[in-house]
PDB file of C-alpha atoms in Angstrom:
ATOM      1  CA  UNK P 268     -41.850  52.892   0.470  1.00 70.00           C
ATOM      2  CA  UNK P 269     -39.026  51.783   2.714  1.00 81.00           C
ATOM      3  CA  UNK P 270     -38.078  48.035   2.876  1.00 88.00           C
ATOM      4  CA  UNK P 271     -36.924  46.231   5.809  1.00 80.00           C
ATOM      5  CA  UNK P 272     -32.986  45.557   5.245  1.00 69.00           C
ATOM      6  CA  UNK P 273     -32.664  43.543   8.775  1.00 56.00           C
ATOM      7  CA  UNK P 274     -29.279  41.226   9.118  1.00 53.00           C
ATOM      8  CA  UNK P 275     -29.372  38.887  11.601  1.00 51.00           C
ATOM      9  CA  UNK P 276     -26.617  41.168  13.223  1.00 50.00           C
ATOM     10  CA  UNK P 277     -28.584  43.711  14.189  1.00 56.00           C
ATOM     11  CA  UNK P 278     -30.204  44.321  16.929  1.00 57.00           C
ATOM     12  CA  UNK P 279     -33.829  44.489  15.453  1.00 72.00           C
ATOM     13  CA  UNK P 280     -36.804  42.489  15.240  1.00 86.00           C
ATOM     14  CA  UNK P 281     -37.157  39.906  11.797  1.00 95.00           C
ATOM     15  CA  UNK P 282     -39.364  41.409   8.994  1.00 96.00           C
ATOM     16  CA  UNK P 283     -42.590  39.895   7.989  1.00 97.00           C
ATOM     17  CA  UNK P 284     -43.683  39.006   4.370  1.00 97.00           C
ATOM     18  CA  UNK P 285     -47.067  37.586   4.625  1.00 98.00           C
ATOM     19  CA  UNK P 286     -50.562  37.705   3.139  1.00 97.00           C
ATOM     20  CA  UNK P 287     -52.848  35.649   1.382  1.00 93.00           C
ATOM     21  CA  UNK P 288     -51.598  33.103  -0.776  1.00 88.00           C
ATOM     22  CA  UNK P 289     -53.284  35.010  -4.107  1.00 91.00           C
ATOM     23  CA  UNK P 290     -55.577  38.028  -4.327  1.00 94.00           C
ATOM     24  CA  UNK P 291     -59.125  36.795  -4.410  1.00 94.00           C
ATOM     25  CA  UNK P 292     -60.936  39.854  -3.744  1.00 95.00           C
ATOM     26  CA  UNK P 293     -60.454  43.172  -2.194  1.00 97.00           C
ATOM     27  CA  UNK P 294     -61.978  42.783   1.255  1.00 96.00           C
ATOM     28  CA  UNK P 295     -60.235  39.777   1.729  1.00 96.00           C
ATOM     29  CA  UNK P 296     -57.197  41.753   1.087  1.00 97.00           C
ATOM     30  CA  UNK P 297     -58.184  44.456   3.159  1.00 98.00           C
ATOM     31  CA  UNK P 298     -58.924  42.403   5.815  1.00 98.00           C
ATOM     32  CA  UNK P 299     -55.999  40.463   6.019  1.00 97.00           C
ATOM     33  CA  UNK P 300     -53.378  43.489   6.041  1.00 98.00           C
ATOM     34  CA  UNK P 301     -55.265  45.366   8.317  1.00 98.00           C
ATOM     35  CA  UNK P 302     -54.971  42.997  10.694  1.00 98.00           C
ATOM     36  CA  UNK P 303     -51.300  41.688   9.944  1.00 98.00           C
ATOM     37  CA  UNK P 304     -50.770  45.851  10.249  1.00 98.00           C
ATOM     38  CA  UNK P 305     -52.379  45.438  13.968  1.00 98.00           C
ATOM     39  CA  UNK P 306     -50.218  42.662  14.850  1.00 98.00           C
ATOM     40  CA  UNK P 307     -46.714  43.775  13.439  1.00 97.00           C
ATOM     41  CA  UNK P 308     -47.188  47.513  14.418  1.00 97.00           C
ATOM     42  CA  UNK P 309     -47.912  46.878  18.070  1.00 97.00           C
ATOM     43  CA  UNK P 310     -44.712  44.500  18.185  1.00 96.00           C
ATOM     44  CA  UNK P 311     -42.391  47.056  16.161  1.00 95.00           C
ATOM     45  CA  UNK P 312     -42.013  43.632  13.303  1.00 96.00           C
ATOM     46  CA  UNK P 313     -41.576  45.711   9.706  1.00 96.00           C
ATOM     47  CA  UNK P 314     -44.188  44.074   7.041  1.00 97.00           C
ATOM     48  CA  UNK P 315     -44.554  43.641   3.966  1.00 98.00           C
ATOM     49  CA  UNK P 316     -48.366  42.380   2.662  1.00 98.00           C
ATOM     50  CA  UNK P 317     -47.980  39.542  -0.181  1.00 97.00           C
ATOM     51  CA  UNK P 318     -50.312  38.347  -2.638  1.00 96.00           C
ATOM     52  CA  UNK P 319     -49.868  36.889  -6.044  1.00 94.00           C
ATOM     53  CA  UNK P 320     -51.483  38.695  -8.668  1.00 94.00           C
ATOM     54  CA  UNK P 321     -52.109  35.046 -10.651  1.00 90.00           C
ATOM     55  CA  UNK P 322     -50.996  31.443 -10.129  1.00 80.00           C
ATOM     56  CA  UNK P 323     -49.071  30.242 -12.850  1.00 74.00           C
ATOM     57  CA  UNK P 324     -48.099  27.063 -11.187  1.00 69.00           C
ATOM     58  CA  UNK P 325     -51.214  25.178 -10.758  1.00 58.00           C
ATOM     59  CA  UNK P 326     -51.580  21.167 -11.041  1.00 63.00           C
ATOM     60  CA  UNK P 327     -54.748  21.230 -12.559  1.00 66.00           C
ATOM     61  CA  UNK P 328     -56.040  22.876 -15.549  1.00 74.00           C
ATOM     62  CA  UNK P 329     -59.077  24.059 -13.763  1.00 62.00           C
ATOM     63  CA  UNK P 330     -57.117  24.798 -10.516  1.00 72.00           C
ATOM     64  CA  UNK P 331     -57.766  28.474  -9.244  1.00 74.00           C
ATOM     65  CA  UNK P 332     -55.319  31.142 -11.115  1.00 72.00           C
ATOM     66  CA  UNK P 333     -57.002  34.627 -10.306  1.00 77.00           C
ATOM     67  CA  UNK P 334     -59.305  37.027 -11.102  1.00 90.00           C
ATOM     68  CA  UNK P 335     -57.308  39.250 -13.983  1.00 93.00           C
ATOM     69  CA  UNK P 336     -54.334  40.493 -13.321  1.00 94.00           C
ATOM     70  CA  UNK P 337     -54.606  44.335 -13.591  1.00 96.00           C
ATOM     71  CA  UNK P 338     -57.776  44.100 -10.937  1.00 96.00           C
ATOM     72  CA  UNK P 339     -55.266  42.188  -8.474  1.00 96.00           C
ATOM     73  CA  UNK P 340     -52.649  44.420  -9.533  1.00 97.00           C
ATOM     74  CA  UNK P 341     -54.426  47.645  -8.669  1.00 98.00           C
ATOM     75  CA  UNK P 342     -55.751  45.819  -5.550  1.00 97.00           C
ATOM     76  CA  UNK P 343     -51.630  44.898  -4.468  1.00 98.00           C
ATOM     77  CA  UNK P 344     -51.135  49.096  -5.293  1.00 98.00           C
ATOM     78  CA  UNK P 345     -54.442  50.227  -3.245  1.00 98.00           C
ATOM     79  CA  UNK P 346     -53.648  47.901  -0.403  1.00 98.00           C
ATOM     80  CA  UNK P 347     -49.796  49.372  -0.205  1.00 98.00           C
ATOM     81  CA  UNK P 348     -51.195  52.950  -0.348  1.00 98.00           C
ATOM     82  CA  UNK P 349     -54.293  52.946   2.118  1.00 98.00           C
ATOM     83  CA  UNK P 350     -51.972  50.595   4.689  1.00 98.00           C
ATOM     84  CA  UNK P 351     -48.406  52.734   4.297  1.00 97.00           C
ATOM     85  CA  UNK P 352     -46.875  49.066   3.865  1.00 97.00           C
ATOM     86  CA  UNK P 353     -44.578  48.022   1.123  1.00 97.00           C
ATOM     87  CA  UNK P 354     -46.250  44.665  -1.542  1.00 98.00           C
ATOM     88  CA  UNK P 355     -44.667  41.558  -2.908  1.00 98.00           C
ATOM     89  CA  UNK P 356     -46.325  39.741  -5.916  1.00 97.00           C
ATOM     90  CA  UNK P 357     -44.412  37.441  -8.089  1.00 96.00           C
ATOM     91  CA  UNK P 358     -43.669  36.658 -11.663  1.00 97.00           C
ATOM     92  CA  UNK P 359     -43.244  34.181 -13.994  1.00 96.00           C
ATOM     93  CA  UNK P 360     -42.252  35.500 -17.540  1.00 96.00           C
ATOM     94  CA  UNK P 361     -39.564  38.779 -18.263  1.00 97.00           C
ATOM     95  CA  UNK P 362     -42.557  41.054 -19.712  1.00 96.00           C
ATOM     96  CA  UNK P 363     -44.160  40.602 -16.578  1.00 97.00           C
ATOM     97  CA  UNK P 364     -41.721  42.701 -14.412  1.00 98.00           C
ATOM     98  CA  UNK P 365     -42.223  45.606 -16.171  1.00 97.00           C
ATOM     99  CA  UNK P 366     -46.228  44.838 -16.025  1.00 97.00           C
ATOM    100  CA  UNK P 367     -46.213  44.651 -12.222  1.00 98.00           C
ATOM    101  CA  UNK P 368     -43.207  46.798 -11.099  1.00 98.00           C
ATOM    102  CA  UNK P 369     -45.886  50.193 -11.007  1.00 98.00           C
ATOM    103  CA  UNK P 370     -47.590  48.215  -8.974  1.00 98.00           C
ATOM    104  CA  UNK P 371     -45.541  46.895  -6.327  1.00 98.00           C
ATOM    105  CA  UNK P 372     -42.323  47.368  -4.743  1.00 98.00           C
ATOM    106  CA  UNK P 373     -40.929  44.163  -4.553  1.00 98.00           C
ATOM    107  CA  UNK P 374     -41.083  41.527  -7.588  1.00 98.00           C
ATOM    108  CA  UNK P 375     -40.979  37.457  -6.294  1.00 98.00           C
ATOM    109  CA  UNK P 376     -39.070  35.066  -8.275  1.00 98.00           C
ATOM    110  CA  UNK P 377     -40.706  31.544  -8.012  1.00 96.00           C
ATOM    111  CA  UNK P 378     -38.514  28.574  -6.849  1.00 95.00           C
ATOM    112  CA  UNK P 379     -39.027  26.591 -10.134  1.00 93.00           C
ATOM    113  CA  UNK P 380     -37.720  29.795 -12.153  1.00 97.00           C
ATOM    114  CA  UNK P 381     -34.731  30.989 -10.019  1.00 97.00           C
ATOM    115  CA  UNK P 382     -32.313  29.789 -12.565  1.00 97.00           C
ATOM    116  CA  UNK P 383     -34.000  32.343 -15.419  1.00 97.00           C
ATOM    117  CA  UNK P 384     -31.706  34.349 -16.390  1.00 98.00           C
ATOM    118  CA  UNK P 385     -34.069  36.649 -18.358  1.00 98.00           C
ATOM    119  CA  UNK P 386     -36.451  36.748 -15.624  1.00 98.00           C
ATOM    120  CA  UNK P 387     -33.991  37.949 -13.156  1.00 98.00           C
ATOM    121  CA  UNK P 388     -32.850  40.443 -15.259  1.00 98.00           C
ATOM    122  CA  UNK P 389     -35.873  41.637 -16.303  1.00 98.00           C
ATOM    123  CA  UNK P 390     -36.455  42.259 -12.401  1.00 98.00           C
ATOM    124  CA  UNK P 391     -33.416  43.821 -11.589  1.00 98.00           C
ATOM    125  CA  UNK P 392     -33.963  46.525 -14.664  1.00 98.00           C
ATOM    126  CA  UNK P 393     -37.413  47.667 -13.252  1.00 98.00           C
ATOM    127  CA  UNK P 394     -35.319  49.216 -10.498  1.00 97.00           C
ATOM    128  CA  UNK P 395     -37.599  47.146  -7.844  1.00 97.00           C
ATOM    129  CA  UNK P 396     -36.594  45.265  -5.061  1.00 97.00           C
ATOM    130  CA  UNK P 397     -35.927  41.292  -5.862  1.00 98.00           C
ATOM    131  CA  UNK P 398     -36.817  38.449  -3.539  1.00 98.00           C
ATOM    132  CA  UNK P 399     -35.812  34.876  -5.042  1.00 98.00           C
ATOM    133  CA  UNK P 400     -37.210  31.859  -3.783  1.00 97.00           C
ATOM    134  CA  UNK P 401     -34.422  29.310  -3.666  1.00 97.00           C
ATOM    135  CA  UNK P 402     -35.053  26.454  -5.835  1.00 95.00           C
ATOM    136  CA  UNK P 403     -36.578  23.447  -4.374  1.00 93.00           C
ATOM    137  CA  UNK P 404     -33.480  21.158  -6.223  1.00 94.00           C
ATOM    138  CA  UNK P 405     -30.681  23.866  -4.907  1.00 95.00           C
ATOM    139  CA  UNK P 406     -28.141  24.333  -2.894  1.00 96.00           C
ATOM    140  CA  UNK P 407     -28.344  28.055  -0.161  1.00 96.00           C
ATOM    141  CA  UNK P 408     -24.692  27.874  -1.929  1.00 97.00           C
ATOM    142  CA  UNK P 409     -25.908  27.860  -5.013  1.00 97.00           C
ATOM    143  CA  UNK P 410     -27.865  30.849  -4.728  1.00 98.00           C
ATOM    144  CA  UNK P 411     -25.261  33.278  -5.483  1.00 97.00           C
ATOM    145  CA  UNK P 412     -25.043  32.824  -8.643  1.00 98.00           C
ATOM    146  CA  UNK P 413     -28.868  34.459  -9.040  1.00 98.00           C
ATOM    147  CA  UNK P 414     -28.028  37.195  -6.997  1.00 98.00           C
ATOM    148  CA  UNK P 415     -25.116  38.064  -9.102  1.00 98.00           C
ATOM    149  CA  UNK P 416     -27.393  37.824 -12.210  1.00 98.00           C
ATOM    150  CA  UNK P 417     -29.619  40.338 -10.549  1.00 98.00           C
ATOM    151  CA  UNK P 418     -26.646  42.472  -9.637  1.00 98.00           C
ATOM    152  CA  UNK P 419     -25.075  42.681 -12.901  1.00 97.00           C
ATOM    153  CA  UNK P 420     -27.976  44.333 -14.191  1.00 97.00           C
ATOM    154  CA  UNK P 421     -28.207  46.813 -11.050  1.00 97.00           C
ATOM    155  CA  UNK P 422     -25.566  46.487  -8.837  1.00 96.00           C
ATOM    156  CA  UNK P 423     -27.739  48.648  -6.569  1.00 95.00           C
ATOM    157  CA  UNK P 424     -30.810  46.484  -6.568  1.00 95.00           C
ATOM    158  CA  UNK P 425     -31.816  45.248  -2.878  1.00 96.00           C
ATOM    159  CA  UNK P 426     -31.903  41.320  -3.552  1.00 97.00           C
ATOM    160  CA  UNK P 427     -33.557  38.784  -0.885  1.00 98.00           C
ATOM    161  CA  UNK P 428     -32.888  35.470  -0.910  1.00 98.00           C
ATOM    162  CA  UNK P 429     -35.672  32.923   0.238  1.00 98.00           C
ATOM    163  CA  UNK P 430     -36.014  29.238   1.557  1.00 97.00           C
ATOM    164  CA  UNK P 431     -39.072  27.049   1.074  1.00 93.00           C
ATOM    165  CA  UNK P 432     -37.570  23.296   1.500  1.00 92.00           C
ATOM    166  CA  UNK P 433     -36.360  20.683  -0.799  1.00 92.00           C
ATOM    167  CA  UNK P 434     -37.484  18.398  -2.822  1.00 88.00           C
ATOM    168  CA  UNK P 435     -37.458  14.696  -0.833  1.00 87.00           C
ATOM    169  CA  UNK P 436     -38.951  11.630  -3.185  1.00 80.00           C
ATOM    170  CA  UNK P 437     -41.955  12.333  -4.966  1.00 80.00           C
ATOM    171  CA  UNK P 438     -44.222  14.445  -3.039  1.00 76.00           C
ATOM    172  CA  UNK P 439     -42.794  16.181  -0.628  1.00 83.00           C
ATOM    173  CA  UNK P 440     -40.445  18.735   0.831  1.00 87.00           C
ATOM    174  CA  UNK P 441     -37.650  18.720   3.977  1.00 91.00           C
ATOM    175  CA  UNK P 442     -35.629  22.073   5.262  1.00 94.00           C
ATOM    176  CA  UNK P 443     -32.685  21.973   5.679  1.00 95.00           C
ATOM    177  CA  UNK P 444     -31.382  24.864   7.889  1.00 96.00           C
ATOM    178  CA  UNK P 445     -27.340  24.793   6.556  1.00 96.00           C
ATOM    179  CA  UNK P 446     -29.129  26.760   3.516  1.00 97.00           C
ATOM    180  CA  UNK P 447     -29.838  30.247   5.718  1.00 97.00           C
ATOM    181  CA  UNK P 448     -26.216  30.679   6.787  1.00 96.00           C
ATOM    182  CA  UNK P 449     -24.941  30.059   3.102  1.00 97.00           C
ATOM    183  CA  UNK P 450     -26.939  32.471   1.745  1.00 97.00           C
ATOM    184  CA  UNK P 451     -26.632  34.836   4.308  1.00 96.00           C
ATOM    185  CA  UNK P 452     -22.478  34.542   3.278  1.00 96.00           C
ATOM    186  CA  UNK P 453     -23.711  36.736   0.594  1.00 96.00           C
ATOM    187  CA  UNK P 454     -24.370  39.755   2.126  1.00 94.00           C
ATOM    188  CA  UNK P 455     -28.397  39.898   1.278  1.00 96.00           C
ATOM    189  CA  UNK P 456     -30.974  39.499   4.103  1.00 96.00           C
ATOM    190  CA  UNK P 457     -32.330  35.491   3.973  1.00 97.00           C
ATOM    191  CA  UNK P 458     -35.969  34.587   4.427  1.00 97.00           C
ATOM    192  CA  UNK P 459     -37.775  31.270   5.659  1.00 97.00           C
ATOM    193  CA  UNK P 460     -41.250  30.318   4.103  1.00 95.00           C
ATOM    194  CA  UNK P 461     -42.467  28.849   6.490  1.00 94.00           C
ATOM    195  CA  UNK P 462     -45.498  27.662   4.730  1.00 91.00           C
ATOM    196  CA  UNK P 463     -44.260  26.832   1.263  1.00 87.00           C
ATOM    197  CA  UNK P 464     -42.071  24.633   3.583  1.00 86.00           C
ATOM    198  CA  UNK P 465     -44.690  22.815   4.475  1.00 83.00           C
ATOM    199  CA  UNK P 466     -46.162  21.334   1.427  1.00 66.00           C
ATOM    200  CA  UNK P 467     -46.770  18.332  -0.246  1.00 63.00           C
ATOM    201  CA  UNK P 468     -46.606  18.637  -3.834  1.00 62.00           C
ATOM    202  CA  UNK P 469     -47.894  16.614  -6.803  1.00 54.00           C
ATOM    203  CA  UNK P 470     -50.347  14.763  -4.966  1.00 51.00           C
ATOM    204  CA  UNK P 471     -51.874  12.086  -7.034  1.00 45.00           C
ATOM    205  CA  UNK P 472     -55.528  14.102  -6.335  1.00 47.00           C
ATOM    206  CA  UNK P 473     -54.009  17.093  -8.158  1.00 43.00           C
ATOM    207  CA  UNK P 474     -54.403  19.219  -5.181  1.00 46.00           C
ATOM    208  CA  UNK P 475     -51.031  20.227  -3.256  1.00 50.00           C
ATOM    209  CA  UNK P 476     -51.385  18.975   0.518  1.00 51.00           C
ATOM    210  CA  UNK P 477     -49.502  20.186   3.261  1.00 59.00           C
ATOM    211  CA  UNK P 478     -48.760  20.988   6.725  1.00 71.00           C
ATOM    212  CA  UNK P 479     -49.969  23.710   8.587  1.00 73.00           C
ATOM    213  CA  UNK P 480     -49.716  22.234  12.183  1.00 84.00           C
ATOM    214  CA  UNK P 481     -45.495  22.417  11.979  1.00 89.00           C
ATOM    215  CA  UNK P 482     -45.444  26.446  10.820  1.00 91.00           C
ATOM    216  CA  UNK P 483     -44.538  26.898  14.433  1.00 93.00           C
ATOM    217  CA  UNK P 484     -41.656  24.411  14.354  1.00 93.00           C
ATOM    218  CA  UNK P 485     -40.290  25.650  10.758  1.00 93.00           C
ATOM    219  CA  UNK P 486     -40.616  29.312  12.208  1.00 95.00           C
ATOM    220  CA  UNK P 487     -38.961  28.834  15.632  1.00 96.00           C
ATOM    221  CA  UNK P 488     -35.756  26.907  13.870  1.00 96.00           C
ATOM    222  CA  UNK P 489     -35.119  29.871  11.549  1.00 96.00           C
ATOM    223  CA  UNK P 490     -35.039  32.502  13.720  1.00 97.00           C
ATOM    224  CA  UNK P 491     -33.093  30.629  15.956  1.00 96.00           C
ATOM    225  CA  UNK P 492     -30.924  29.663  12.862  1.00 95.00           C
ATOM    226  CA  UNK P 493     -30.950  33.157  12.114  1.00 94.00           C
ATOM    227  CA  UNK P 494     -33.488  34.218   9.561  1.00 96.00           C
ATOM    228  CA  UNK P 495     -34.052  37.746   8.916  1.00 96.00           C
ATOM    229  CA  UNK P 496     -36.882  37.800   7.786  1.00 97.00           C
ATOM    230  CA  UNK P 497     -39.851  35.150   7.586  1.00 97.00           C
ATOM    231  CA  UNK P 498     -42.810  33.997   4.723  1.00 97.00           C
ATOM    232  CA  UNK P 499     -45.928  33.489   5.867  1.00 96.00           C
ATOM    233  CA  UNK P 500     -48.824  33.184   4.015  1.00 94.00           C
ATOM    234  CA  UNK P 501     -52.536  33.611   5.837  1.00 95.00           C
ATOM    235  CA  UNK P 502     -55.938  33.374   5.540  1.00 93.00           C
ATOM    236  CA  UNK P 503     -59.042  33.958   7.692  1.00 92.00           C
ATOM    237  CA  UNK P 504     -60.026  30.741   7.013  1.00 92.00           C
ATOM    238  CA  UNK P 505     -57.670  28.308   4.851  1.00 89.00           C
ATOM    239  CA  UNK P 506     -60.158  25.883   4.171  1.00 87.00           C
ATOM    240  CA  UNK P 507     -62.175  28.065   1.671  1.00 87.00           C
ATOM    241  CA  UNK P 508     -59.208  29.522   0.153  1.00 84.00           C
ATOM    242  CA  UNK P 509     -58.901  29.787  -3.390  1.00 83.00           C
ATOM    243  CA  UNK P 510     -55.255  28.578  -3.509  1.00 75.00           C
ATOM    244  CA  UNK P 511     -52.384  26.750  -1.345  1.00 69.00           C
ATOM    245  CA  UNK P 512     -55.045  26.569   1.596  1.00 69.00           C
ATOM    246  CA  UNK P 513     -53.487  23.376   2.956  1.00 75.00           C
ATOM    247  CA  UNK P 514     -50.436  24.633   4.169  1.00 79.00           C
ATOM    248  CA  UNK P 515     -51.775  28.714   5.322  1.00 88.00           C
ATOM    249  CA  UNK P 516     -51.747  29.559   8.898  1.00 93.00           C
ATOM    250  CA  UNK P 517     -55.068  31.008  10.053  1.00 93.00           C
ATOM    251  CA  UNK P 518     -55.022  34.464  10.490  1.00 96.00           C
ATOM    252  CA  UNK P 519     -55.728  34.401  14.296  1.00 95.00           C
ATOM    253  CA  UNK P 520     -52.790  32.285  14.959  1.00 95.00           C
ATOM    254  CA  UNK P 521     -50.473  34.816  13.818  1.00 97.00           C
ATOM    255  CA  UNK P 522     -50.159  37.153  17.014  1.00 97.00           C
ATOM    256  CA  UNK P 523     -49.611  34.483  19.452  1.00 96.00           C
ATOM    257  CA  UNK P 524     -46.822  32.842  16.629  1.00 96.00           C
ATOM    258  CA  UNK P 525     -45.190  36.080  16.589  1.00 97.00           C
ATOM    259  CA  UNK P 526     -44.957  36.616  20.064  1.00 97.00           C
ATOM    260  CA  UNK P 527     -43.028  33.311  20.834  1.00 96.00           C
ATOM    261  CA  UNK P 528     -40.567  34.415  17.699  1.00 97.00           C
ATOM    262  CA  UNK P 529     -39.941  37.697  18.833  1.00 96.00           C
ATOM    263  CA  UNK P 530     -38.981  36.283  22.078  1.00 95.00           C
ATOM    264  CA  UNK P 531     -36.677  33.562  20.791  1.00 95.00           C
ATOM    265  CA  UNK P 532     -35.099  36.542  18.376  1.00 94.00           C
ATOM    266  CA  UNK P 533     -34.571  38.264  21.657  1.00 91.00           C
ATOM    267  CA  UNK P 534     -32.974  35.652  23.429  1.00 91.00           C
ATOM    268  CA  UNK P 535     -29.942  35.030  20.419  1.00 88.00           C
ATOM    269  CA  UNK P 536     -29.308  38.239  20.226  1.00 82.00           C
TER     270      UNK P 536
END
């Protein structure tokens, strides 16, 4: 499957990760890359559907974590197949990039575990793509040093680098737009997440808050920054989601969103 490999040089639209937060089922995830399919292949955007196979960051104990991860697995494969669209899923431990790599073709390293050495590794050996969430307590600058972990172990490996905020006080997160040019300074397309952005963590109810209402704002600044590509993650309805539903866009929000981006894109080119 061919991956987007956009630089903010060219003369291209951004690429589109986006998807439900985690696979709950598979008419949800049916539903929501057929229509994220609609929307991206009408405005030439290149996708690429995301859903976690299982939450290993949870607050809770009895928080949502998914429904067995072979079934969302083969769900992430059957998805990529019937759709002709590349999948992202992330991991948490090194035996789990050889579990999912079959599956997908890009493995997600989680913000908390960007510094894993193993982990990275362990990506960059199952020959897959490798998109690394920056750490919410990092530096862009910083960043290079995971990239050349994932290198050394396959210097051919097609490495993204992503953004999701920073850690400010307690409970919640602020972006700070210096980090997309410093990690673009490394030669690998850079990402905005624009909903992981948006959160606000370790919320004394044990359920992660966020918000949804500034997607549009976080969006807009990184493509005029010059994002490459950008993280959304969607739901039909957020409010009944099984995970993260306090900071997803809802799905019928997306065309119009990408429609102003595309336009801004334009207009910096």
């Amino acid at each position: 499957m061919n991956l987007p490999y956009t630089t903010s040089q060219d003369k291209a639209p951004f690429f589109l990760m986006a998807g439900s937060c985690a696979i709950e089922s598979k008419d949800l995830a049916y539903e929501i890359a057929e229509r994220i399919k609609q929307i991206t292949d009408s405005m030439g955007i290149p996708f690429i559907f995301k859903g976690s196979y299982r939450k290993a960051n949870r607050t809770k104990i009895d928080s949502f974590t998914g429904i067995g991860d072979i079934l969302a697995l083969e769900i992430l494969k059957e998805v990529g197949e019937h759709f002709q669209v590349p999948t992202v899923t992330d991991i948490h431990e090194s035996a789990e990039a050889f579990m999912a790599a079959p599956y997908v073709d890009v493995l997600q390293i989680p913000a908390f575990l960007c510094r894993q050495t193993d982990l990275l590794a362990a990506a960059a050996q199952t020959g897959k793509a490798v998109n690394i969430k920056k750490g919410q307590f990092m530096s862009g600058a910083s960043m290079k040093f995971a990239v050349e972990k994932v290198k050394h172990e396959n210097p051919e490996a097609l490495v993204y680098l992503t953004d999701r905020g920073n850690s400010f006080g307690y409970g919640d997160l602020v972006v700070d737009f210096r980090n997309l040019p410093e990690m673009a300074a490394f030669q690998v397309p850079v990402i905005m997440d624009c909903t992981h952005s948006l959160q606000r963590p370790n919320q004394g109810s044990g359920v992660t808050g966020g918000q949804p209402a500034l997607i549009e704002t976080i969006a807009k600044a990184a493509i005029a920054v010059g994002a490459d590509g950008l993280f959304i993650e969607t739901h039909p309805n957020p409010s009944i989601a099984k995970s993260d539903g306090a900071n997803m866009l809802p799905l019928d929000q997306l065309e119009g969103l990408l429609e102003k981006l595309l336009k801004i894109r334009e207009a910096i080119l």
